[in-house]
C-alpha positions as a Markdown table, in Angstrom:
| # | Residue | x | y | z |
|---|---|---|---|---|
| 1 | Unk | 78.4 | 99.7 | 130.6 |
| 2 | Unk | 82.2 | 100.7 | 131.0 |
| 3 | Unk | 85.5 | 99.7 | 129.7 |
| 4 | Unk | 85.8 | 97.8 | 126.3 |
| 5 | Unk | 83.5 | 95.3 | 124.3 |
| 6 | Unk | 84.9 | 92.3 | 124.2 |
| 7 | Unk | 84.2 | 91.8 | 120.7 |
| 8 | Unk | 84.9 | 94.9 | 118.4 |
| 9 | Unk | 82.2 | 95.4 | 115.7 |
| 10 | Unk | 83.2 | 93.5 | 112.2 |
| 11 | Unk | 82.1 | 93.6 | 108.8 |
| 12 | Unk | 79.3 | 91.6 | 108.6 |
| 13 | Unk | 79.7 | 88.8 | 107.4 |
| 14 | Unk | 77.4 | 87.8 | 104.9 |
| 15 | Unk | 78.6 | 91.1 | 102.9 |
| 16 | Unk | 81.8 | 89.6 | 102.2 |
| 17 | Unk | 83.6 | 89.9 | 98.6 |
| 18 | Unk | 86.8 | 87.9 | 99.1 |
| 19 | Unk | 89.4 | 88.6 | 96.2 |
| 20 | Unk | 91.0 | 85.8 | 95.0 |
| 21 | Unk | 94.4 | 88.0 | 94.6 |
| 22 | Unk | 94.1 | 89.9 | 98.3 |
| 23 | Unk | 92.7 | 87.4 | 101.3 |
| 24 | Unk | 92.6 | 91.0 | 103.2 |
| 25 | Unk | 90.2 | 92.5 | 100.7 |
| 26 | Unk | 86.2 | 92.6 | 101.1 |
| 27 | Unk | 83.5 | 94.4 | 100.0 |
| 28 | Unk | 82.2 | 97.5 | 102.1 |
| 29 | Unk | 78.9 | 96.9 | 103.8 |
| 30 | Unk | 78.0 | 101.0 | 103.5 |
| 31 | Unk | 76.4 | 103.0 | 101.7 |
| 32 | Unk | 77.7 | 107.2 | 101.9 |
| 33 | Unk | 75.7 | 109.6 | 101.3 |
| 34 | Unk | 76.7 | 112.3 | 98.9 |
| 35 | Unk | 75.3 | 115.1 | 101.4 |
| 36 | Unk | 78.2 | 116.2 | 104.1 |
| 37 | Unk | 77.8 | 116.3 | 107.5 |
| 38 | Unk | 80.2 | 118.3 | 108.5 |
| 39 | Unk | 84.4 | 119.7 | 107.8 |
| 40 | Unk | 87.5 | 119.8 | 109.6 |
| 41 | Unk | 91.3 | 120.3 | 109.0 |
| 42 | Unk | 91.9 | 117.7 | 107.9 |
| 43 | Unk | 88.3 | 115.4 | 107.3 |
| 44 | Unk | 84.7 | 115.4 | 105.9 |
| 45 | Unk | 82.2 | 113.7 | 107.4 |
| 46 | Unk | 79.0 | 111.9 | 105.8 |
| 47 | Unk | 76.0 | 110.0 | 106.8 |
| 48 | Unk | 76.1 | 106.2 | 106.2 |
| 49 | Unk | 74.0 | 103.0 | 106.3 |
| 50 | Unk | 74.6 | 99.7 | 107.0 |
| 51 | Unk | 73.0 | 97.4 | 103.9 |
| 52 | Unk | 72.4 | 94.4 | 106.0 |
| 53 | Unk | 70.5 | 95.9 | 109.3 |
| 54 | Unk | 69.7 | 99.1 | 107.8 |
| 55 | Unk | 71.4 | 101.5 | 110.4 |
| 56 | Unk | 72.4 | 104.8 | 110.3 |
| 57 | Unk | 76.2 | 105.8 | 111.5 |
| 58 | Unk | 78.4 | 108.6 | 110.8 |
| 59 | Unk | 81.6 | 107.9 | 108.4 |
| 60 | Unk | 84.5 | 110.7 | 109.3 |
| 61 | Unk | 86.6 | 110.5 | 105.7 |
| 62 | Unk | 90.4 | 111.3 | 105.9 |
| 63 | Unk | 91.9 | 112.1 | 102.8 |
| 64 | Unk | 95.5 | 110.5 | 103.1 |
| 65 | Unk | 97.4 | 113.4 | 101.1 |
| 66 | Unk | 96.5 | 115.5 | 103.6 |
| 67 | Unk | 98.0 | 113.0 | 106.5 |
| 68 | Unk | 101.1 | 112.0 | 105.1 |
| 69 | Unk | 103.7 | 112.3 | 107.7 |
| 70 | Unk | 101.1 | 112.3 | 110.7 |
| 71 | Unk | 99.6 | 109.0 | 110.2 |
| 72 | Unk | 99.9 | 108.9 | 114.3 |
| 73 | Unk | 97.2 | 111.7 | 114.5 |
| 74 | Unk | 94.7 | 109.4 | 113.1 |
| 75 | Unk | 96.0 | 106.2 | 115.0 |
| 76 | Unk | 95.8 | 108.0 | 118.3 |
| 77 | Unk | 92.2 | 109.3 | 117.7 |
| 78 | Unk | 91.3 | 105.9 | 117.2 |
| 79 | Unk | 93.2 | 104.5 | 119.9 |
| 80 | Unk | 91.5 | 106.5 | 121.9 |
| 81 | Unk | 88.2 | 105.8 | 120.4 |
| 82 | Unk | 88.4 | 102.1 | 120.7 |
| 83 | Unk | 89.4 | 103.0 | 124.6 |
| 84 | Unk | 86.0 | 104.7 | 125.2 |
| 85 | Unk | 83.5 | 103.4 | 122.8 |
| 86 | Unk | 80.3 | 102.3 | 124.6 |
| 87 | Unk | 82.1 | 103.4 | 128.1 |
| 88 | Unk | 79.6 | 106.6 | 128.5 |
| 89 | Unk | 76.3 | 107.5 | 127.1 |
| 90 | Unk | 77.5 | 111.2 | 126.1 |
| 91 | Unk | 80.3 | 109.9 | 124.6 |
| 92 | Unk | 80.6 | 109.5 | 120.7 |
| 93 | Unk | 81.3 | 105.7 | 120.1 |
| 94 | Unk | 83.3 | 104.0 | 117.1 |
| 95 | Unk | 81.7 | 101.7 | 115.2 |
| 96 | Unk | 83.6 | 100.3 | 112.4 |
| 97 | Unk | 86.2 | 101.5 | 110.0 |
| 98 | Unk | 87.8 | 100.7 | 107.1 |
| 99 | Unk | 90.2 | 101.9 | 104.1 |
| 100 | Unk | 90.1 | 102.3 | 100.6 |
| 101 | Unk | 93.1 | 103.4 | 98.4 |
| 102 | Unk | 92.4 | 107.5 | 98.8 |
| 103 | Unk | 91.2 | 107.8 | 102.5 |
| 104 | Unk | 90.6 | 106.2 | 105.9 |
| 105 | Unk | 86.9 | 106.4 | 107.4 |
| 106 | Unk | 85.8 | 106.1 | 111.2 |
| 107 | Unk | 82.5 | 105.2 | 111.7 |
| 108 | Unk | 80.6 | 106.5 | 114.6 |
| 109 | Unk | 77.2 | 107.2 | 116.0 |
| 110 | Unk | 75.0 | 109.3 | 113.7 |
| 111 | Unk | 74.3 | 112.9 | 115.7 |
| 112 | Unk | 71.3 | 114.6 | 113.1 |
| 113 | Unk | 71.0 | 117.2 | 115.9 |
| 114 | Unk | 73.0 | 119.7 | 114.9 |
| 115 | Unk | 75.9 | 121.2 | 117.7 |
| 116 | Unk | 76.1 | 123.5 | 120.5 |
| 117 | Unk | 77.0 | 126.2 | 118.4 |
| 118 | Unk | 73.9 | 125.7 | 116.5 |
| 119 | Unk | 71.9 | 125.5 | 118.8 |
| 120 | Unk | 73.1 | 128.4 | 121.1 |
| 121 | Unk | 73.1 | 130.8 | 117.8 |
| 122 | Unk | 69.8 | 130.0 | 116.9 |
| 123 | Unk | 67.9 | 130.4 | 119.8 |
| 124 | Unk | 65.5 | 133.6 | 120.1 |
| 125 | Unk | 67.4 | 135.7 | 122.5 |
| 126 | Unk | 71.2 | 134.2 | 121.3 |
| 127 | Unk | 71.8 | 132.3 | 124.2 |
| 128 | Unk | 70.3 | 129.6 | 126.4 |
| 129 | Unk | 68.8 | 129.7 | 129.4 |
| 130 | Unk | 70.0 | 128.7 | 132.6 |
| 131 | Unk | 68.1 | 125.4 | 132.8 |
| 132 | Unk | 69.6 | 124.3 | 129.9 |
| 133 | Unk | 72.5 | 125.5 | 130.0 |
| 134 | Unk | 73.0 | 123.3 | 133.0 |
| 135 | Unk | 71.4 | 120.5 | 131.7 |
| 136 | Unk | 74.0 | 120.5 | 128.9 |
| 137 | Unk | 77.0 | 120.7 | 131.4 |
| 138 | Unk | 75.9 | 118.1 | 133.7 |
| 139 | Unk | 75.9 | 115.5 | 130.6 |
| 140 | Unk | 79.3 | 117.5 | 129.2 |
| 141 | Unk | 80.6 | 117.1 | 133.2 |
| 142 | Unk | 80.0 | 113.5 | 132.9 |
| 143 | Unk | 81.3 | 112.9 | 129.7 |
| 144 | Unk | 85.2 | 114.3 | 131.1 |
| 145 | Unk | 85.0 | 113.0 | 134.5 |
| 146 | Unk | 84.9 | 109.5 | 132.4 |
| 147 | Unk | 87.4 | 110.7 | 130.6 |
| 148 | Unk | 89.7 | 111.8 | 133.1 |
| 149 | Unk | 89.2 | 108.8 | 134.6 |
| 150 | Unk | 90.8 | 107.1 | 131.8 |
| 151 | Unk | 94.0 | 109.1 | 131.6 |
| 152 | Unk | 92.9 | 110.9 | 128.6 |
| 153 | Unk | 92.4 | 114.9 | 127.9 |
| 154 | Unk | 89.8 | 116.1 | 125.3 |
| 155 | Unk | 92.3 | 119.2 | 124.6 |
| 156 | Unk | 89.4 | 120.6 | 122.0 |
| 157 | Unk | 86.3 | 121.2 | 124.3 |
| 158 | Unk | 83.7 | 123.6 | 122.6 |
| 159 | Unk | 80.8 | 124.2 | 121.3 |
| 160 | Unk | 81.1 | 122.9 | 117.8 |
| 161 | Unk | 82.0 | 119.3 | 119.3 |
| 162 | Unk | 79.0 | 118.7 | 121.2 |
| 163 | Unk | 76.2 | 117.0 | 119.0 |
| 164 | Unk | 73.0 | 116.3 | 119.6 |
| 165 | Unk | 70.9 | 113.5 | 118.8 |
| 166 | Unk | 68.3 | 114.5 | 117.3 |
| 167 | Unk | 66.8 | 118.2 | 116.7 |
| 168 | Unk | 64.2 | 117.3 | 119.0 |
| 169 | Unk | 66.5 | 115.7 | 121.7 |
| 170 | Unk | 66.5 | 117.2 | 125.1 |
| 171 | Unk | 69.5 | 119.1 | 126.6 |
| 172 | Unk | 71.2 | 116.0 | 127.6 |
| 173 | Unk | 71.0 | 113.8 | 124.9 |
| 174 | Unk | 74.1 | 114.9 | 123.5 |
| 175 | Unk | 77.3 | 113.4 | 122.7 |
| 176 | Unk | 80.9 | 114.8 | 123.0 |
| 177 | Unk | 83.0 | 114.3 | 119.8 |
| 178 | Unk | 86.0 | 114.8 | 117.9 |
| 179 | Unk | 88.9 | 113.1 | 119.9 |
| 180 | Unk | 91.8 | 114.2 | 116.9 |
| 181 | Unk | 93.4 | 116.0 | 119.4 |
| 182 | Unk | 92.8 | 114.2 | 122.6 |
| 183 | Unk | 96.0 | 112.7 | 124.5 |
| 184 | Unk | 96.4 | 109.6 | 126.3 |
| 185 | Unk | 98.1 | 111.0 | 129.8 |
| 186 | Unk | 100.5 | 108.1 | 131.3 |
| 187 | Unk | 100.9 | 108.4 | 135.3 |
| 188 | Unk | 104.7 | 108.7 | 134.3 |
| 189 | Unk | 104.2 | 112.0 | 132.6 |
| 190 | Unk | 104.2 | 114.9 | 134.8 |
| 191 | Unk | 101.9 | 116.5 | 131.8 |
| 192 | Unk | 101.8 | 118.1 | 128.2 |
| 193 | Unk | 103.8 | 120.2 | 126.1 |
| 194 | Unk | 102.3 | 119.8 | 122.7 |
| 195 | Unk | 99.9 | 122.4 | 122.0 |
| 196 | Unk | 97.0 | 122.6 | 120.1 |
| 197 | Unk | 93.2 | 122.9 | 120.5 |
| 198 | Unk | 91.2 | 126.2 | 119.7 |
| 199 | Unk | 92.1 | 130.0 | 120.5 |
| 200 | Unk | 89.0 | 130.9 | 122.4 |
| 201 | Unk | 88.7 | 127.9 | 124.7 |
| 202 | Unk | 92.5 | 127.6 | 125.4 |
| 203 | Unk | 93.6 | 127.5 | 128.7 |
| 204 | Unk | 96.6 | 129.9 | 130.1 |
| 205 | Unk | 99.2 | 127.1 | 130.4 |
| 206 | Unk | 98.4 | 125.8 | 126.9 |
| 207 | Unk | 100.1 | 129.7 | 125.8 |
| 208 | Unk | 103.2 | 128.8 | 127.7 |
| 209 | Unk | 106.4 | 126.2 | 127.7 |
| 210 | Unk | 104.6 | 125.0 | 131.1 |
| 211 | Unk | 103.3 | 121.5 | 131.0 |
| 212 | Unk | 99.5 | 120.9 | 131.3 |
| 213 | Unk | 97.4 | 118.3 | 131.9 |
| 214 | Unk | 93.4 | 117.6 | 132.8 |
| 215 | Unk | 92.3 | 121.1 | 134.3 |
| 216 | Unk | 92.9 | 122.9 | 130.4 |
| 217 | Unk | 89.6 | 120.8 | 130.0 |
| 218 | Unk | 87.9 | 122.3 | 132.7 |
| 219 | Unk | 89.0 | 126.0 | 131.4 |
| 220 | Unk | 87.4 | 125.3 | 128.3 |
| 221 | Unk | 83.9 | 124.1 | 130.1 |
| 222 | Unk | 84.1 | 127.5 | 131.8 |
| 223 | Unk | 84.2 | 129.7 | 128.1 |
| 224 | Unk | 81.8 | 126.9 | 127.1 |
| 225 | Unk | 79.6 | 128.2 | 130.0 |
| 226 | Unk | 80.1 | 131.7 | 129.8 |
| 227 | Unk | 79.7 | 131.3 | 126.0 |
| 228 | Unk | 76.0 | 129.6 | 126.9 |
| 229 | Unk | 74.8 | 131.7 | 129.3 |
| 230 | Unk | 75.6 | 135.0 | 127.2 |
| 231 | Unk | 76.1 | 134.3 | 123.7 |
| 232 | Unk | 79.6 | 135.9 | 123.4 |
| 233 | Unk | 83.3 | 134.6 | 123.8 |
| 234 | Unk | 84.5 | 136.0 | 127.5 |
| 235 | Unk | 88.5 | 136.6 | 125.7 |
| 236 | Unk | 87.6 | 136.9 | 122.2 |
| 237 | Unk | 89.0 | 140.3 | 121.0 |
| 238 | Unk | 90.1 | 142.1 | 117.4 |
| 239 | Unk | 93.8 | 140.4 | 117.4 |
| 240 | Unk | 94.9 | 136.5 | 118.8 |
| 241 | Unk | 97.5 | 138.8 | 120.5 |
| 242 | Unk | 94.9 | 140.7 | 122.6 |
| 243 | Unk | 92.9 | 137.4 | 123.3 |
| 244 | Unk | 95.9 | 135.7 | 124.2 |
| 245 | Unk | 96.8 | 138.4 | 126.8 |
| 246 | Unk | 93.2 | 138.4 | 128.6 |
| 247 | Unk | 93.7 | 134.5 | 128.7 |
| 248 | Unk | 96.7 | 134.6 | 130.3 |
| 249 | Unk | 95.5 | 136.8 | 132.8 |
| 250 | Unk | 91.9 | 135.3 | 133.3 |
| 251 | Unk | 90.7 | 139.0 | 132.6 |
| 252 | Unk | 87.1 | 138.2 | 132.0 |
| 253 | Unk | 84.2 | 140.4 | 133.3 |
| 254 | Unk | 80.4 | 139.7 | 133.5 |
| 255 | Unk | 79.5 | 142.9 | 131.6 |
| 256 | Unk | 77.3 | 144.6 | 130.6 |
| 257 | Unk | 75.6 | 144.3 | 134.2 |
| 258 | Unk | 72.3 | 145.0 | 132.8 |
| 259 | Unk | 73.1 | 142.0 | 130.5 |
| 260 | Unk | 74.3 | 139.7 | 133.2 |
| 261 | Unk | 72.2 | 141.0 | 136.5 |
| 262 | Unk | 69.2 | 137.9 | 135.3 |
| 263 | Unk | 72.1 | 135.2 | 135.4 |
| 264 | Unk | 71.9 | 133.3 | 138.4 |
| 265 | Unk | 74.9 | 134.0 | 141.3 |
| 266 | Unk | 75.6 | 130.1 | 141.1 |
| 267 | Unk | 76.2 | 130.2 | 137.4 |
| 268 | Unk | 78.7 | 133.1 | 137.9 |
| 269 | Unk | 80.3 | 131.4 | 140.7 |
| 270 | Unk | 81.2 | 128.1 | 138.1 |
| 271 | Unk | 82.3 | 129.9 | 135.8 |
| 272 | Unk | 84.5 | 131.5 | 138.3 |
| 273 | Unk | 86.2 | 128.6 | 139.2 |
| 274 | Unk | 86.8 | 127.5 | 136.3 |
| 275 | Unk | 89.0 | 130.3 | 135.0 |
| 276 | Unk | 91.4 | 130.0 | 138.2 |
| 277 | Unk | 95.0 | 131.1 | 137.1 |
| 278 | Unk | 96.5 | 127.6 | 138.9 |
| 279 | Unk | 95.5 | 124.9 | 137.1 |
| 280 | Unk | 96.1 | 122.9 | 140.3 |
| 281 | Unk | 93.3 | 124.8 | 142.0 |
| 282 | Unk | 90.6 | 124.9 | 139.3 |
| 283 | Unk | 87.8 | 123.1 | 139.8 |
| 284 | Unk | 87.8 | 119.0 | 138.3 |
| 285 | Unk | 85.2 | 117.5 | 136.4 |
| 286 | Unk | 84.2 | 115.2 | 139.6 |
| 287 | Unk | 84.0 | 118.3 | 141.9 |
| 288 | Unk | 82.2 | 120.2 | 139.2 |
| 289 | Unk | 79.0 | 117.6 | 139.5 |
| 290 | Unk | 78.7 | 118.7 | 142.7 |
| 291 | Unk | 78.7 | 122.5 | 142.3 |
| 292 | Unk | 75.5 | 124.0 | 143.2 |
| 293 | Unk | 74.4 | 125.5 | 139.9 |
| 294 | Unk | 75.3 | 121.9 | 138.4 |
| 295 | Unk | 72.9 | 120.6 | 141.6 |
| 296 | Unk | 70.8 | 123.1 | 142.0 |
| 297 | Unk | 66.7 | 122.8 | 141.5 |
| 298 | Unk | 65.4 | 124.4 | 138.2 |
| 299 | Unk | 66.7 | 128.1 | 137.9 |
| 300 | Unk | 64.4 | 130.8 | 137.1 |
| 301 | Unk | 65.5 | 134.0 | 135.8 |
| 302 | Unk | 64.9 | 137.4 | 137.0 |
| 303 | Unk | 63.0 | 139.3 | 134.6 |
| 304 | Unk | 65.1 | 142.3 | 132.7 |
| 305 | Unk | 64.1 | 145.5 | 131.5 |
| 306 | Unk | 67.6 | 145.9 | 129.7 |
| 307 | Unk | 66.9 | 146.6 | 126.0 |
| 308 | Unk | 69.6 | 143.8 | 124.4 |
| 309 | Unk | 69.1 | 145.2 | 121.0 |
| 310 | Unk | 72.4 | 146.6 | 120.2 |
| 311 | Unk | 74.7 | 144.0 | 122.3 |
| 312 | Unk | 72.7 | 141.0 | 120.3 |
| 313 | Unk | 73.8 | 143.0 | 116.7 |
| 314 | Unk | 77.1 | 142.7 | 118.1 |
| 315 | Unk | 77.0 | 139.4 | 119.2 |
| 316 | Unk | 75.7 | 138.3 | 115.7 |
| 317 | Unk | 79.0 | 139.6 | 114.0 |
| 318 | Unk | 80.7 | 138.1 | 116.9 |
| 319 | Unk | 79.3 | 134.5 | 116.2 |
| 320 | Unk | 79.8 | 134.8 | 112.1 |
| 321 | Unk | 83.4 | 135.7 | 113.0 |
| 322 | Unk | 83.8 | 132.7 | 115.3 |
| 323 | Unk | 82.2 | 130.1 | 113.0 |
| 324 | Unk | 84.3 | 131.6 | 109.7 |
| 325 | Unk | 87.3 | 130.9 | 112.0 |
| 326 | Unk | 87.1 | 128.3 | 113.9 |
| 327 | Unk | 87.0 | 125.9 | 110.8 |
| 328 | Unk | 90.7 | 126.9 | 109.7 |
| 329 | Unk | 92.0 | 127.9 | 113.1 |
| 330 | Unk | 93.6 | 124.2 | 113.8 |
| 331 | Unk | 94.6 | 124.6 | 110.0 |
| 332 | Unk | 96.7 | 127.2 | 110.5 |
| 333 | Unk | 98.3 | 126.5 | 114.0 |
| 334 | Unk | 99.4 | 123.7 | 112.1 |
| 335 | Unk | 101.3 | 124.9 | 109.1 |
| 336 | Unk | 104.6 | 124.6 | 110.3 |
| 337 | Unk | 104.2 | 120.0 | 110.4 |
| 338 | Unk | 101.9 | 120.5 | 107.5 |
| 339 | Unk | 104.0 | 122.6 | 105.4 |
| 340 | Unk | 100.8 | 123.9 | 103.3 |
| 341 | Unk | 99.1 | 127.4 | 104.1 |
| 342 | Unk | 95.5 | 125.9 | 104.8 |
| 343 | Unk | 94.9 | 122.6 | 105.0 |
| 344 | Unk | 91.4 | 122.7 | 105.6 |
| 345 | Unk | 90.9 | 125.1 | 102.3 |
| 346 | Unk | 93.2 | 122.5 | 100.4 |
| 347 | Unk | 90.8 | 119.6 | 101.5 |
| 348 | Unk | 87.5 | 121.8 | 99.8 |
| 349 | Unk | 89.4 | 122.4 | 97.1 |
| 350 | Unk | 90.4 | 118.9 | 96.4 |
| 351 | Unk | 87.4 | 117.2 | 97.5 |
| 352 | Unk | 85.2 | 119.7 | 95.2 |
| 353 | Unk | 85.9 | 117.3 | 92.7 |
| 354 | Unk | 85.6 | 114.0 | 94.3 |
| 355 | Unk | 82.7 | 112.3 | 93.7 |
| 356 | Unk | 82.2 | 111.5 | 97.8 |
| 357 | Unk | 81.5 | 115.5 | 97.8 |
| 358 | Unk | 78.5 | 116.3 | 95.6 |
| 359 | Unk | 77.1 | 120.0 | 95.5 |
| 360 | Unk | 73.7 | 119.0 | 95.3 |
| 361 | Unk | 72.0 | 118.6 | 98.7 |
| 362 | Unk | 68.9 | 116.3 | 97.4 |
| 363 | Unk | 71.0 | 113.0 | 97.9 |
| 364 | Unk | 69.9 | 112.4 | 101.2 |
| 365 | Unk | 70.3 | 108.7 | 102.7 |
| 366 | Unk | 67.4 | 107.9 | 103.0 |
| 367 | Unk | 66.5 | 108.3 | 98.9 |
| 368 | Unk | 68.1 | 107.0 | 95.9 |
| 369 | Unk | 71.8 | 107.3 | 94.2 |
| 370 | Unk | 73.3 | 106.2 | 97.5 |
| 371 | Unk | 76.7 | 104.3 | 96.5 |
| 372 | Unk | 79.2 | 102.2 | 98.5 |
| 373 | Unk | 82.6 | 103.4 | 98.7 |
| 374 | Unk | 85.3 | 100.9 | 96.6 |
| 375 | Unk | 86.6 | 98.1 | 97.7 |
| 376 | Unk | 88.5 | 98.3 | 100.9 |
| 377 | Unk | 90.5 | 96.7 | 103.7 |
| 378 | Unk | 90.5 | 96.1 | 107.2 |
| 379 | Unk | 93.0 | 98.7 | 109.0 |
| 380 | Unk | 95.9 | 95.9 | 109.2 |
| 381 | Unk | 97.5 | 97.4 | 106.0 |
| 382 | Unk | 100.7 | 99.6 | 107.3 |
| 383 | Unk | 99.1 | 103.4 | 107.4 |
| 384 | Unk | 100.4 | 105.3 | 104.4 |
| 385 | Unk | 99.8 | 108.1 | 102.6 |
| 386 | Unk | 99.6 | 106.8 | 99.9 |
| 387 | Unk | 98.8 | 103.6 | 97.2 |
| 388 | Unk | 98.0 | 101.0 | 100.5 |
| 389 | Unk | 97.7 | 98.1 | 98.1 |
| 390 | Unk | 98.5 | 96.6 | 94.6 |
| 391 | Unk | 94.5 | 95.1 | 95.2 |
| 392 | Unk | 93.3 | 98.5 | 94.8 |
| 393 | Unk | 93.7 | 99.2 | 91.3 |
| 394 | Unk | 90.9 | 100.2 | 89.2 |
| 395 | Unk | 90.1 | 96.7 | 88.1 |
| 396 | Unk | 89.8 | 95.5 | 91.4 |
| 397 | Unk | 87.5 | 98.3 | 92.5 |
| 398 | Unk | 83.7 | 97.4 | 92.8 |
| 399 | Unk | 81.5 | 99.8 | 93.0 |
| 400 | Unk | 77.6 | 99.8 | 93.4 |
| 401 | Unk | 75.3 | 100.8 | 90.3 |
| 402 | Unk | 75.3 | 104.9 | 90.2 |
| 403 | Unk | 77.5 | 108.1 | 89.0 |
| 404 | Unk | 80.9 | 107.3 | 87.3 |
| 405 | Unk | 83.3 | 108.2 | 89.9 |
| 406 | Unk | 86.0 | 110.3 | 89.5 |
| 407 | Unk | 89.8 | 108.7 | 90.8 |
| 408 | Unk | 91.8 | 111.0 | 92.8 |
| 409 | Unk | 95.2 | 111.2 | 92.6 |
| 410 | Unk | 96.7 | 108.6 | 95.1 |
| 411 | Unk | 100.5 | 110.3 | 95.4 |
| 412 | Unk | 104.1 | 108.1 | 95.1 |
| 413 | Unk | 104.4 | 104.9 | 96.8 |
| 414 | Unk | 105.7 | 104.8 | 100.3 |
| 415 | Unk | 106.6 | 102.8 | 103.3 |
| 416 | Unk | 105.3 | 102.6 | 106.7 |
| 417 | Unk | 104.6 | 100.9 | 109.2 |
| 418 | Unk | 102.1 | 102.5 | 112.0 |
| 419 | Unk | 99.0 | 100.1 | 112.1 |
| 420 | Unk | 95.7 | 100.0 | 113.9 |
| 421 | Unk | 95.7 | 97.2 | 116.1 |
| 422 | Unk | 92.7 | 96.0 | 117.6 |
């Protein structure tokens, strides 16, 4: 199934609260759970359930402090989410969304699978072997070839933003995710200049004035490769300076030999062509599918007599360092819209005290003390930062049977007028 439903999602019906002073007003057919999913920069995301049909999603909850004076952030993330929904099978897919006075909420596909990250840490050896490795890229391939397709680049490809399905869910049942910073290309546009995305999986032209365009995805599918296939980052050094420098000279090496010489030639080969200086030359998505270690018949590795001890210790440090930072990095590259220090700390801070954000990891879904968030709106309220409606006082807010639930502080009143449109 490609291109758009003709008939977005709505609230279901029958879970309709009309209030008599706000025609826009209704009650939220969810449930949140108190246990969180997962963070970013800027968001918190929970697992949910629909009260009529009884289906699980994923709500992403944006605190509006945090996005006043970048409401277009969140309106092209789900612009761009409405544009691919239900296009691709290994492509997260928006399901509904709503508002309430303190934060906006996307909800998506439920991923209980953990990430790529996860996974590739966690494994025996610290790394995943070839067979799966290419599983994983074919569907990944797949998922950007769509996308490309589409005129849009994913700008944040990595480990961290490929879920799985399930914990039990085979290499290819995953879905890509997190489209905040993803970018609509026109076919006026001769590319990009913003920058953003993570350190480790940038491209070189994303370091320079240079525009860029679709192949900084493909860059990223060749760190995500190396980064399978090995367990460590191929640029990753002490400083972002010294990173930054082997990026933009695609100084990568397949070392230690003893530690590579079981990885197949083919995989080398992709990975390869992937880190080729011109962007114009690397290897696409399309032409990617066809490579032969994306192709080829299951791999089998050549056995090893290279002791790994010592590199896997080091690799370990390496993978605590990465998944401390990689949390805050888009927090800090951001500092100078943001105007605060760290974002993503601020948003833990402030949420500790939210009653959305409980410590205790008991309150599971599928148990008791589940609540539904107050009452909210549909996204045709202007997107502020701030009170979105007279309706959403405390006397107007309903709110199922449970904890007494602490208000957060909403900021001053302002105007705006950037909308969802659907």
């Amino acid at each position: 199934m490609t291109g758009e439903p003709k008939v977005w999602p709505p609230f279901l019906s029958q879970r309709i609260i009309r209030s008599s002073s706000q025609d826009d007003n209704q009650a939220c057919p969810y449930l949140l759970s108190r246990k969180i999913l997962g963070t970013g920069s800027y968001s918190a995301v929970f697992e949910c359930k629909n009260t009529s049909n009884g289906a699980h999603y994923a709500a992403k909850q944006y605190a509006k402090r945090l996005f006043y004076g970048m409401e277009s952030s969140l309106q092209s993330e789900f612009k761009i989410l409405k544009r691919v929904s239900f296009g691709h099978k290994n492509i997260l897919s928006l399901i509904d969304y709503f508002e309430t006075e303190d934060h906006f909420y996307l909800v998506t596909d439920l991923a209980l699978g953990g990430d790529l990250f996860e996974r590739i840490t966690s494994s025996c050896e610290g790394r995943l072997q070839p067979n799966e490795a290419r599983e994983i890229l074919l569907s990944v391939l797949s998922a950007l070839a769509y996308l490309h397709s589409n005129q849009i680049i994913h700008r944040d490809v990595k480990a961290e933003n490929i879920l799985f399905k399930s914990r039990t869910a085979k290499p290819s049942h995953l879905l890509l995710a997190d489209f905040g910073l993803a970018k609509i290309v026109k076919d006026s546009e001769n590319g990009l200049l913003e920058h953003g995305g993570t350190l480790s999986y940038m491209a070189p032209e994303c370091l320079s004035d240079a525009p860029y365009s679709y192949p900084v995805d493909m860059w990223a599918v060749g760190v995500l490769t190396y980064f399978m296939l090995c367990g460590y980052m191929p640029f990753d050094c002490d400083t972002d300076k010294e990173t930054k420098q082997l990026i933009s000279t695609a100084d990568f090496i397949f070392e230690p030999i003893e530690y590579w010489e079981s990885i197949p030639d083919p995989a080398k080969d992709f990975i390869s062509q992937c880190f080729v200086l011109d962007a114009d030359a690397r290897i696409t998505a399309v032409d990617a599918l066809s490579h032969p270690f994306i192709l080829n018949t299951p791999l089998k590795r050549s056995a090893s007599n290279f002791s790994i001890s010592q590199l896997q210790a080091a690799v370990w440090r390496l993978h605590s360092i990465q998944s401390l930072s990689s949390s805050t990095r888009l927090a800090q590259l951001s500092n100078g819209v943001s105007g605060h220090s760290s974002l993503s700390s601020r948003l833990s801070l402030n949420e500790s005290s939210s009653s959305l954000i409980a410590s205790s990891s008991s309150h599971r879904l599928l148990g008791d003390r589940c609540y539904s968030p107050e009452l909210v709106s549909r996204f045709c309220t202007p997107l502020i930062s701030a009170k979105v409606s007279p309706a959403h006082s405390q006397s107007n807010l309903k709110i199922s049977p449970g904890p007494t639930l602490p208000k957060s502080n909403g900021g001053s009143s302002q105007s705006g007028s950037a909308e969802f449109f659907i």
